[in-house]
PDB file of C-alpha atoms in Angstrom:
ATOM      1  CA  UNK A 249     -71.824  18.109 -19.046  1.00 42.00           C
ATOM      2  CA  UNK A 250     -72.103  21.458 -20.181  1.00 48.00           C
ATOM      3  CA  UNK A 251     -75.649  22.228 -21.339  1.00 44.00           C
ATOM      4  CA  UNK A 252     -74.985  25.629 -22.406  1.00 43.00           C
ATOM      5  CA  UNK A 253     -73.116  24.419 -25.520  1.00 48.00           C
ATOM      6  CA  UNK A 254     -69.614  26.147 -24.309  1.00 50.00           C
ATOM      7  CA  UNK A 255     -66.319  23.793 -25.229  1.00 55.00           C
ATOM      8  CA  UNK A 256     -65.884  21.358 -22.807  1.00 60.00           C
ATOM      9  CA  UNK A 257     -62.492  20.033 -21.694  1.00 57.00           C
ATOM     10  CA  UNK A 258     -61.344  17.103 -23.527  1.00 69.00           C
ATOM     11  CA  UNK A 259     -58.561  14.476 -22.647  1.00 74.00           C
ATOM     12  CA  UNK A 260     -56.188  13.999 -25.059  1.00 70.00           C
ATOM     13  CA  UNK A 261     -56.812  10.655 -25.732  1.00 83.00           C
ATOM     14  CA  UNK A 262     -60.128  11.300 -26.629  1.00 92.00           C
ATOM     15  CA  UNK A 263     -59.138  13.866 -29.148  1.00 95.00           C
ATOM     16  CA  UNK A 264     -56.954  11.049 -30.756  1.00 95.00           C
ATOM     17  CA  UNK A 265     -59.746   8.601 -30.467  1.00 96.00           C
ATOM     18  CA  UNK A 266     -62.360  11.000 -32.071  1.00 97.00           C
ATOM     19  CA  UNK A 267     -59.820  11.650 -34.787  1.00 97.00           C
ATOM     20  CA  UNK A 268     -59.322   7.534 -35.578  1.00 97.00           C
ATOM     21  CA  UNK A 269     -62.979   6.828 -35.407  1.00 96.00           C
ATOM     22  CA  UNK A 270     -64.151   9.979 -37.853  1.00 97.00           C
ATOM     23  CA  UNK A 271     -61.575   8.148 -40.304  1.00 96.00           C
ATOM     24  CA  UNK A 272     -62.741   4.911 -39.394  1.00 95.00           C
ATOM     25  CA  UNK A 273     -66.173   6.114 -40.249  1.00 95.00           C
ATOM     26  CA  UNK A 274     -65.795   7.856 -43.293  1.00 94.00           C
ATOM     27  CA  UNK A 275     -63.467   5.336 -44.870  1.00 94.00           C
ATOM     28  CA  UNK A 276     -61.036   7.217 -47.102  1.00 95.00           C
ATOM     29  CA  UNK A 277     -59.115   5.813 -49.867  1.00 95.00           C
ATOM     30  CA  UNK A 278     -55.719   6.019 -48.254  1.00 96.00           C
ATOM     31  CA  UNK A 279     -54.924   7.168 -44.606  1.00 97.00           C
ATOM     32  CA  UNK A 280     -51.096   7.853 -43.574  1.00 98.00           C
ATOM     33  CA  UNK A 281     -49.851   9.124 -40.151  1.00 97.00           C
ATOM     34  CA  UNK A 282     -46.984  11.720 -39.923  1.00 96.00           C
ATOM     35  CA  UNK A 283     -45.647  13.059 -36.692  1.00 93.00           C
ATOM     36  CA  UNK A 284     -48.881  12.992 -35.116  1.00 93.00           C
ATOM     37  CA  UNK A 285     -51.118  14.240 -37.835  1.00 97.00           C
ATOM     38  CA  UNK A 286     -53.911  11.708 -39.539  1.00 98.00           C
ATOM     39  CA  UNK A 287     -53.688  12.278 -43.035  1.00 98.00           C
ATOM     40  CA  UNK A 288     -56.823  11.220 -44.981  1.00 98.00           C
ATOM     41  CA  UNK A 289     -56.843  11.036 -48.732  1.00 98.00           C
ATOM     42  CA  UNK A 290     -59.941  10.602 -51.301  1.00 96.00           C
ATOM     43  CA  UNK A 291     -60.925  11.549 -54.505  1.00 93.00           C
ATOM     44  CA  UNK A 292     -64.700  12.288 -52.938  1.00 92.00           C
ATOM     45  CA  UNK A 293     -66.584  15.190 -51.918  1.00 91.00           C
ATOM     46  CA  UNK A 294     -66.522  14.319 -47.846  1.00 94.00           C
ATOM     47  CA  UNK A 295     -63.817  17.034 -46.742  1.00 95.00           C
ATOM     48  CA  UNK A 296     -63.332  14.812 -43.391  1.00 96.00           C
ATOM     49  CA  UNK A 297     -62.366  11.887 -45.840  1.00 96.00           C
ATOM     50  CA  UNK A 298     -59.743  14.041 -47.474  1.00 97.00           C
ATOM     51  CA  UNK A 299     -57.903  16.329 -44.966  1.00 98.00           C
ATOM     52  CA  UNK A 300     -55.622  16.370 -41.996  1.00 98.00           C
ATOM     53  CA  UNK A 301     -55.858  16.943 -38.703  1.00 97.00           C
ATOM     54  CA  UNK A 302     -53.603  16.825 -35.877  1.00 97.00           C
ATOM     55  CA  UNK A 303     -54.000  13.966 -33.112  1.00 96.00           C
ATOM     56  CA  UNK A 304     -53.710  16.093 -30.164  1.00 94.00           C
ATOM     57  CA  UNK A 305     -54.449  19.662 -29.640  1.00 94.00           C
ATOM     58  CA  UNK A 306     -51.101  20.812 -28.627  1.00 92.00           C
ATOM     59  CA  UNK A 307     -48.926  23.506 -30.873  1.00 86.00           C
ATOM     60  CA  UNK A 308     -47.532  22.069 -33.633  1.00 84.00           C
ATOM     61  CA  UNK A 309     -44.484  23.053 -35.812  1.00 89.00           C
ATOM     62  CA  UNK A 310     -45.254  25.249 -38.849  1.00 92.00           C
ATOM     63  CA  UNK A 311     -42.904  23.002 -41.129  1.00 93.00           C
ATOM     64  CA  UNK A 312     -45.534  20.041 -40.974  1.00 95.00           C
ATOM     65  CA  UNK A 313     -47.819  22.176 -43.256  1.00 97.00           C
ATOM     66  CA  UNK A 314     -45.076  21.632 -46.420  1.00 97.00           C
ATOM     67  CA  UNK A 315     -44.722  18.066 -45.485  1.00 97.00           C
ATOM     68  CA  UNK A 316     -48.327  17.624 -45.441  1.00 98.00           C
ATOM     69  CA  UNK A 317     -48.510  19.415 -48.616  1.00 98.00           C
ATOM     70  CA  UNK A 318     -45.897  17.276 -50.043  1.00 98.00           C
ATOM     71  CA  UNK A 319     -47.857  14.137 -48.927  1.00 98.00           C
ATOM     72  CA  UNK A 320     -51.210  15.329 -50.462  1.00 98.00           C
ATOM     73  CA  UNK A 321     -49.304  16.131 -53.927  1.00 98.00           C
ATOM     74  CA  UNK A 322     -47.807  12.648 -54.205  1.00 98.00           C
ATOM     75  CA  UNK A 323     -51.536  11.592 -54.227  1.00 97.00           C
ATOM     76  CA  UNK A 324     -52.376  13.938 -56.747  1.00 97.00           C
ATOM     77  CA  UNK A 325     -54.562  15.698 -54.421  1.00 97.00           C
ATOM     78  CA  UNK A 326     -54.812  19.571 -53.131  1.00 97.00           C
ATOM     79  CA  UNK A 327     -54.106  19.400 -49.335  1.00 98.00           C
ATOM     80  CA  UNK A 328     -56.616  20.663 -46.868  1.00 98.00           C
ATOM     81  CA  UNK A 329     -56.391  21.282 -43.397  1.00 98.00           C
ATOM     82  CA  UNK A 330     -58.570  20.522 -40.442  1.00 98.00           C
ATOM     83  CA  UNK A 331     -58.034  22.515 -37.244  1.00 97.00           C
ATOM     84  CA  UNK A 332     -59.592  23.378 -34.176  1.00 97.00           C
ATOM     85  CA  UNK A 333     -60.247  27.043 -33.500  1.00 96.00           C
ATOM     86  CA  UNK A 334     -57.893  26.617 -30.277  1.00 95.00           C
ATOM     87  CA  UNK A 335     -54.966  29.192 -29.152  1.00 95.00           C
ATOM     88  CA  UNK A 336     -52.499  26.122 -29.382  1.00 94.00           C
ATOM     89  CA  UNK A 337     -52.764  26.598 -33.483  1.00 96.00           C
ATOM     90  CA  UNK A 338     -52.568  29.799 -33.627  1.00 96.00           C
ATOM     91  CA  UNK A 339     -48.785  29.986 -35.071  1.00 95.00           C
ATOM     92  CA  UNK A 340     -50.006  27.392 -37.845  1.00 96.00           C
ATOM     93  CA  UNK A 341     -53.211  29.388 -38.949  1.00 97.00           C
ATOM     94  CA  UNK A 342     -50.774  32.287 -39.668  1.00 96.00           C
ATOM     95  CA  UNK A 343     -48.293  30.322 -41.593  1.00 96.00           C
ATOM     96  CA  UNK A 344     -51.607  28.589 -43.371  1.00 97.00           C
ATOM     97  CA  UNK A 345     -52.576  32.390 -44.414  1.00 97.00           C
ATOM     98  CA  UNK A 346     -49.294  33.150 -45.166  1.00 96.00           C
ATOM     99  CA  UNK A 347     -49.511  30.423 -47.625  1.00 97.00           C
ATOM    100  CA  UNK A 348     -52.761  31.324 -49.525  1.00 97.00           C
ATOM    101  CA  UNK A 349     -55.257  29.288 -47.216  1.00 98.00           C
ATOM    102  CA  UNK A 350     -58.371  30.711 -45.970  1.00 98.00           C
ATOM    103  CA  UNK A 351     -60.657  28.919 -43.188  1.00 98.00           C
ATOM    104  CA  UNK A 352     -63.989  27.980 -44.041  1.00 97.00           C
ATOM    105  CA  UNK A 353     -67.117  25.714 -42.883  1.00 96.00           C
ATOM    106  CA  UNK A 354     -66.470  26.046 -39.210  1.00 98.00           C
ATOM    107  CA  UNK A 355     -67.982  22.770 -37.894  1.00 98.00           C
ATOM    108  CA  UNK A 356     -68.464  21.415 -33.927  1.00 97.00           C
ATOM    109  CA  UNK A 357     -67.606  18.121 -32.485  1.00 97.00           C
ATOM    110  CA  UNK A 358     -70.389  17.312 -30.287  1.00 96.00           C
ATOM    111  CA  UNK A 359     -70.192  14.650 -27.695  1.00 96.00           C
ATOM    112  CA  UNK A 360     -72.680  12.970 -25.667  1.00 96.00           C
ATOM    113  CA  UNK A 361     -73.995   9.499 -24.371  1.00 96.00           C
ATOM    114  CA  UNK A 362     -75.958   6.549 -25.917  1.00 97.00           C
ATOM    115  CA  UNK A 363     -78.157   6.955 -23.040  1.00 97.00           C
ATOM    116  CA  UNK A 364     -79.290  10.771 -23.203  1.00 97.00           C
ATOM    117  CA  UNK A 365     -79.411  10.194 -26.977  1.00 97.00           C
ATOM    118  CA  UNK A 366     -82.264   7.323 -26.787  1.00 97.00           C
ATOM    119  CA  UNK A 367     -84.081   9.658 -24.528  1.00 97.00           C
ATOM    120  CA  UNK A 368     -84.551  11.884 -27.417  1.00 96.00           C
ATOM    121  CA  UNK A 369     -87.913  10.475 -28.684  1.00 93.00           C
ATOM    122  CA  UNK A 370     -90.511   8.279 -27.131  1.00 91.00           C
ATOM    123  CA  UNK A 371     -91.641   7.173 -30.214  1.00 92.00           C
ATOM    124  CA  UNK A 372     -90.675   3.977 -31.803  1.00 93.00           C
ATOM    125  CA  UNK A 373     -87.052   4.159 -32.802  1.00 95.00           C
ATOM    126  CA  UNK A 374     -86.016   3.775 -36.657  1.00 96.00           C
ATOM    127  CA  UNK A 375     -85.266   0.570 -37.782  1.00 96.00           C
ATOM    128  CA  UNK A 376     -81.478  -0.664 -38.120  1.00 97.00           C
ATOM    129  CA  UNK A 377     -79.421  -2.492 -40.565  1.00 97.00           C
ATOM    130  CA  UNK A 378     -76.407  -3.782 -41.321  1.00 96.00           C
ATOM    131  CA  UNK A 379     -76.011  -2.276 -44.694  1.00 95.00           C
ATOM    132  CA  UNK A 380     -77.724   0.339 -46.488  1.00 94.00           C
ATOM    133  CA  UNK A 381     -80.565  -0.708 -49.069  1.00 94.00           C
ATOM    134  CA  UNK A 382     -81.613   0.794 -52.292  1.00 94.00           C
ATOM    135  CA  UNK A 383     -84.728   3.110 -50.357  1.00 94.00           C
ATOM    136  CA  UNK A 384     -81.651   4.013 -47.786  1.00 94.00           C
ATOM    137  CA  UNK A 385     -79.484   5.367 -50.682  1.00 94.00           C
ATOM    138  CA  UNK A 386     -82.090   6.831 -52.774  1.00 93.00           C
ATOM    139  CA  UNK A 387     -82.748   9.539 -49.910  1.00 93.00           C
ATOM    140  CA  UNK A 388     -79.082  10.863 -50.267  1.00 91.00           C
ATOM    141  CA  UNK A 389     -79.843  10.976 -53.855  1.00 89.00           C
ATOM    142  CA  UNK A 390     -83.240  12.427 -53.754  1.00 86.00           C
ATOM    143  CA  UNK A 391     -85.078  16.005 -53.907  1.00 80.00           C
ATOM    144  CA  UNK A 392     -83.414  18.439 -51.507  1.00 79.00           C
ATOM    145  CA  UNK A 393     -80.046  16.958 -52.061  1.00 86.00           C
ATOM    146  CA  UNK A 394     -76.949  17.317 -54.077  1.00 87.00           C
ATOM    147  CA  UNK A 395     -76.781  13.782 -56.056  1.00 87.00           C
ATOM    148  CA  UNK A 396     -73.195  13.996 -56.521  1.00 90.00           C
ATOM    149  CA  UNK A 397     -72.169  14.542 -52.882  1.00 89.00           C
ATOM    150  CA  UNK A 398     -74.906  12.124 -51.883  1.00 91.00           C
ATOM    151  CA  UNK A 399     -73.579   9.521 -54.114  1.00 92.00           C
ATOM    152  CA  UNK A 400     -69.663  10.353 -52.393  1.00 91.00           C
ATOM    153  CA  UNK A 401     -70.874  10.179 -49.010  1.00 92.00           C
ATOM    154  CA  UNK A 402     -73.259   6.642 -49.836  1.00 93.00           C
ATOM    155  CA  UNK A 403     -70.034   5.060 -51.208  1.00 92.00           C
ATOM    156  CA  UNK A 404     -67.947   6.321 -48.026  1.00 92.00           C
ATOM    157  CA  UNK A 405     -70.077   5.543 -45.277  1.00 93.00           C
ATOM    158  CA  UNK A 406     -71.107   2.211 -46.738  1.00 91.00           C
ATOM    159  CA  UNK A 407     -67.721   0.697 -47.053  1.00 90.00           C
ATOM    160  CA  UNK A 408     -66.913   1.511 -42.954  1.00 89.00           C
ATOM    161  CA  UNK A 409     -66.499  -1.540 -41.357  1.00 87.00           C
ATOM    162  CA  UNK A 410     -69.102  -2.683 -38.805  1.00 88.00           C
ATOM    163  CA  UNK A 411     -71.434   0.766 -39.303  1.00 96.00           C
ATOM    164  CA  UNK A 412     -74.868   0.239 -38.807  1.00 97.00           C
ATOM    165  CA  UNK A 413     -77.643   2.345 -40.545  1.00 97.00           C
ATOM    166  CA  UNK A 414     -80.956   3.563 -39.592  1.00 97.00           C
ATOM    167  CA  UNK A 415     -84.134   4.284 -41.634  1.00 97.00           C
ATOM    168  CA  UNK A 416     -87.442   5.555 -40.719  1.00 97.00           C
ATOM    169  CA  UNK A 417     -90.294   4.822 -43.131  1.00 95.00           C
ATOM    170  CA  UNK A 418     -93.419   6.049 -44.085  1.00 92.00           C
ATOM    171  CA  UNK A 419     -95.414   3.210 -45.443  1.00 84.00           C
ATOM    172  CA  UNK A 420     -92.840   1.962 -48.514  1.00 80.00           C
ATOM    173  CA  UNK A 421     -90.748   5.059 -48.770  1.00 91.00           C
ATOM    174  CA  UNK A 422     -87.741   5.739 -46.412  1.00 95.00           C
ATOM    175  CA  UNK A 423     -87.890   9.450 -45.284  1.00 96.00           C
ATOM    176  CA  UNK A 424     -85.158   9.882 -42.411  1.00 97.00           C
ATOM    177  CA  UNK A 425     -82.080   7.982 -42.340  1.00 97.00           C
ATOM    178  CA  UNK A 426     -78.688   7.679 -40.088  1.00 97.00           C
ATOM    179  CA  UNK A 427     -75.449   5.724 -39.556  1.00 97.00           C
ATOM    180  CA  UNK A 428     -73.687   4.743 -36.594  1.00 98.00           C
ATOM    181  CA  UNK A 429     -69.944   3.558 -36.486  1.00 97.00           C
ATOM    182  CA  UNK A 430     -68.220   2.063 -33.844  1.00 97.00           C
ATOM    183  CA  UNK A 431     -64.272   2.508 -33.162  1.00 95.00           C
ATOM    184  CA  UNK A 432     -61.662   3.270 -30.909  1.00 95.00           C
ATOM    185  CA  UNK A 433     -64.174   3.300 -27.917  1.00 95.00           C
ATOM    186  CA  UNK A 434     -66.887   5.935 -29.417  1.00 97.00           C
ATOM    187  CA  UNK A 435     -69.951   5.460 -31.096  1.00 97.00           C
ATOM    188  CA  UNK A 436     -70.389   8.267 -34.012  1.00 97.00           C
ATOM    189  CA  UNK A 437     -73.389   9.931 -35.707  1.00 98.00           C
ATOM    190  CA  UNK A 438     -73.057  10.213 -39.601  1.00 97.00           C
ATOM    191  CA  UNK A 439     -75.179  11.061 -42.260  1.00 95.00           C
ATOM    192  CA  UNK A 440     -78.415  12.427 -40.864  1.00 96.00           C
ATOM    193  CA  UNK A 441     -81.168  13.066 -43.460  1.00 95.00           C
ATOM    194  CA  UNK A 442     -84.600  13.671 -43.870  1.00 96.00           C
ATOM    195  CA  UNK A 443     -86.772  14.397 -46.542  1.00 94.00           C
ATOM    196  CA  UNK A 444     -87.255  18.159 -46.957  1.00 93.00           C
ATOM    197  CA  UNK A 445     -91.206  17.302 -46.883  1.00 92.00           C
ATOM    198  CA  UNK A 446     -91.033  15.099 -43.889  1.00 94.00           C
ATOM    199  CA  UNK A 447     -88.987  17.799 -41.534  1.00 93.00           C
ATOM    200  CA  UNK A 448     -90.181  18.743 -38.173  1.00 93.00           C
ATOM    201  CA  UNK A 449     -91.825  15.911 -37.247  1.00 94.00           C
ATOM    202  CA  UNK A 450     -89.510  14.622 -35.033  1.00 95.00           C
ATOM    203  CA  UNK A 451     -87.942  11.416 -37.332  1.00 97.00           C
ATOM    204  CA  UNK A 452     -84.498  12.451 -36.970  1.00 97.00           C
ATOM    205  CA  UNK A 453     -85.147  12.153 -33.389  1.00 97.00           C
ATOM    206  CA  UNK A 454     -86.073   8.549 -34.244  1.00 97.00           C
ATOM    207  CA  UNK A 455     -83.088   8.081 -35.897  1.00 98.00           C
ATOM    208  CA  UNK A 456     -81.114   9.238 -33.093  1.00 98.00           C
ATOM    209  CA  UNK A 457     -82.916   7.011 -30.762  1.00 98.00           C
ATOM    210  CA  UNK A 458     -82.531   3.999 -32.826  1.00 98.00           C
ATOM    211  CA  UNK A 459     -78.696   4.204 -33.365  1.00 98.00           C
ATOM    212  CA  UNK A 460     -78.388   4.844 -29.623  1.00 98.00           C
ATOM    213  CA  UNK A 461     -80.264   1.219 -28.857  1.00 97.00           C
ATOM    214  CA  UNK A 462     -77.671  -0.032 -31.266  1.00 97.00           C
ATOM    215  CA  UNK A 463     -74.585   1.792 -29.530  1.00 97.00           C
ATOM    216  CA  UNK A 464     -76.032   0.295 -26.200  1.00 98.00           C
ATOM    217  CA  UNK A 465     -76.543  -3.223 -27.427  1.00 97.00           C
ATOM    218  CA  UNK A 466     -72.810  -2.821 -28.653  1.00 96.00           C
ATOM    219  CA  UNK A 467     -71.680  -2.095 -25.390  1.00 97.00           C
ATOM    220  CA  UNK A 468     -70.799   1.581 -26.097  1.00 97.00           C
ATOM    221  CA  UNK A 469     -71.904   4.699 -23.839  1.00 97.00           C
ATOM    222  CA  UNK A 470     -69.758   7.597 -25.454  1.00 96.00           C
ATOM    223  CA  UNK A 471     -70.762   9.165 -28.472  1.00 97.00           C
ATOM    224  CA  UNK A 472     -69.664  11.984 -31.210  1.00 97.00           C
ATOM    225  CA  UNK A 473     -70.974  13.303 -34.054  1.00 98.00           C
ATOM    226  CA  UNK A 474     -69.791  16.530 -36.129  1.00 97.00           C
ATOM    227  CA  UNK A 475     -72.379  19.048 -37.216  1.00 97.00           C
ATOM    228  CA  UNK A 476     -71.365  22.487 -39.322  1.00 96.00           C
ATOM    229  CA  UNK A 477     -71.928  25.666 -36.561  1.00 96.00           C
ATOM    230  CA  UNK A 478     -74.384  27.451 -38.848  1.00 95.00           C
ATOM    231  CA  UNK A 479     -76.867  24.558 -38.670  1.00 95.00           C
ATOM    232  CA  UNK A 480     -79.555  25.684 -36.551  1.00 95.00           C
ATOM    233  CA  UNK A 481     -81.945  22.999 -36.640  1.00 94.00           C
ATOM    234  CA  UNK A 482     -79.838  20.264 -36.389  1.00 95.00           C
ATOM    235  CA  UNK A 483     -77.635  21.672 -33.370  1.00 96.00           C
ATOM    236  CA  UNK A 484     -80.903  22.470 -31.315  1.00 96.00           C
ATOM    237  CA  UNK A 485     -81.572  18.558 -31.906  1.00 96.00           C
ATOM    238  CA  UNK A 486     -77.955  17.483 -30.768  1.00 97.00           C
ATOM    239  CA  UNK A 487     -78.625  19.738 -27.669  1.00 97.00           C
ATOM    240  CA  UNK A 488     -81.848  18.230 -26.959  1.00 97.00           C
ATOM    241  CA  UNK A 489     -80.223  14.732 -27.128  1.00 97.00           C
ATOM    242  CA  UNK A 490     -77.722  15.697 -24.914  1.00 96.00           C
ATOM    243  CA  UNK A 491     -74.787  16.884 -26.835  1.00 96.00           C
ATOM    244  CA  UNK A 492     -72.298  19.132 -25.837  1.00 95.00           C
ATOM    245  CA  UNK A 493     -69.638  20.894 -27.723  1.00 95.00           C
ATOM    246  CA  UNK A 494     -65.786  19.552 -27.231  1.00 95.00           C
ATOM    247  CA  UNK A 495     -64.053  21.753 -29.857  1.00 95.00           C
ATOM    248  CA  UNK A 496     -65.066  23.583 -33.241  1.00 96.00           C
ATOM    249  CA  UNK A 497     -62.986  23.278 -36.257  1.00 97.00           C
ATOM    250  CA  UNK A 498     -62.341  24.958 -39.612  1.00 98.00           C
ATOM    251  CA  UNK A 499     -61.094  23.491 -43.119  1.00 98.00           C
ATOM    252  CA  UNK A 500     -58.193  25.197 -44.274  1.00 98.00           C
ATOM    253  CA  UNK A 501     -58.302  25.149 -48.059  1.00 97.00           C
ATOM    254  CA  UNK A 502     -55.752  26.868 -50.238  1.00 95.00           C
ATOM    255  CA  UNK A 503     -56.517  29.495 -52.932  1.00 83.00           C
TER     256      UNK A 503
END
């Protein structure tokens, strides 16, 4: 793996598997397929649960934009596109600009292994549960986080099938959480949160370690996660946990 963070060569089948696993983990209200695109429809605040993404990193017909817009209109939702920043999608980006869309929130897809992720922390790993408890939910709604967005994320992460929920506690209070989902041959990490007053103490590493142990126990070694490109602290943690960049994408939203 490329420790420098430069993009890795990702197999076509891995791109498709990661996109499908992402949709499974964030559990949109509805998912449709349209000519090698995966369309997620949802009324919440999680962009991955309400955006359209190509299942392969190959050139796309620009006429698909209008077809996808029509599907979102049929669901009463504004279209949102999720495109990797690759040369093969340049014609799509040009067409989206002509239609009044603008890119936002560049996000990295990082890939790694459960073995490397487990090694991030020598401390006892986070506790793992098959369902989020009230304290896990409370962290998303508490100090330092947008409660509306938090409630939306909790709802979607909680209804995904076969996910596991990690918690680190300080006495009776949950101070760091995360989620692992398991689908299409990949373990994926989502919902990483640490209470602001407890940051910088290695608790996120304990969450990763706990989720890594859970992945190994289920027979998953390949892992991925997604993080905004500007989140330097999170990126540093994930690099230490052995993750490397597979690709970067942007959301394209209409004006």
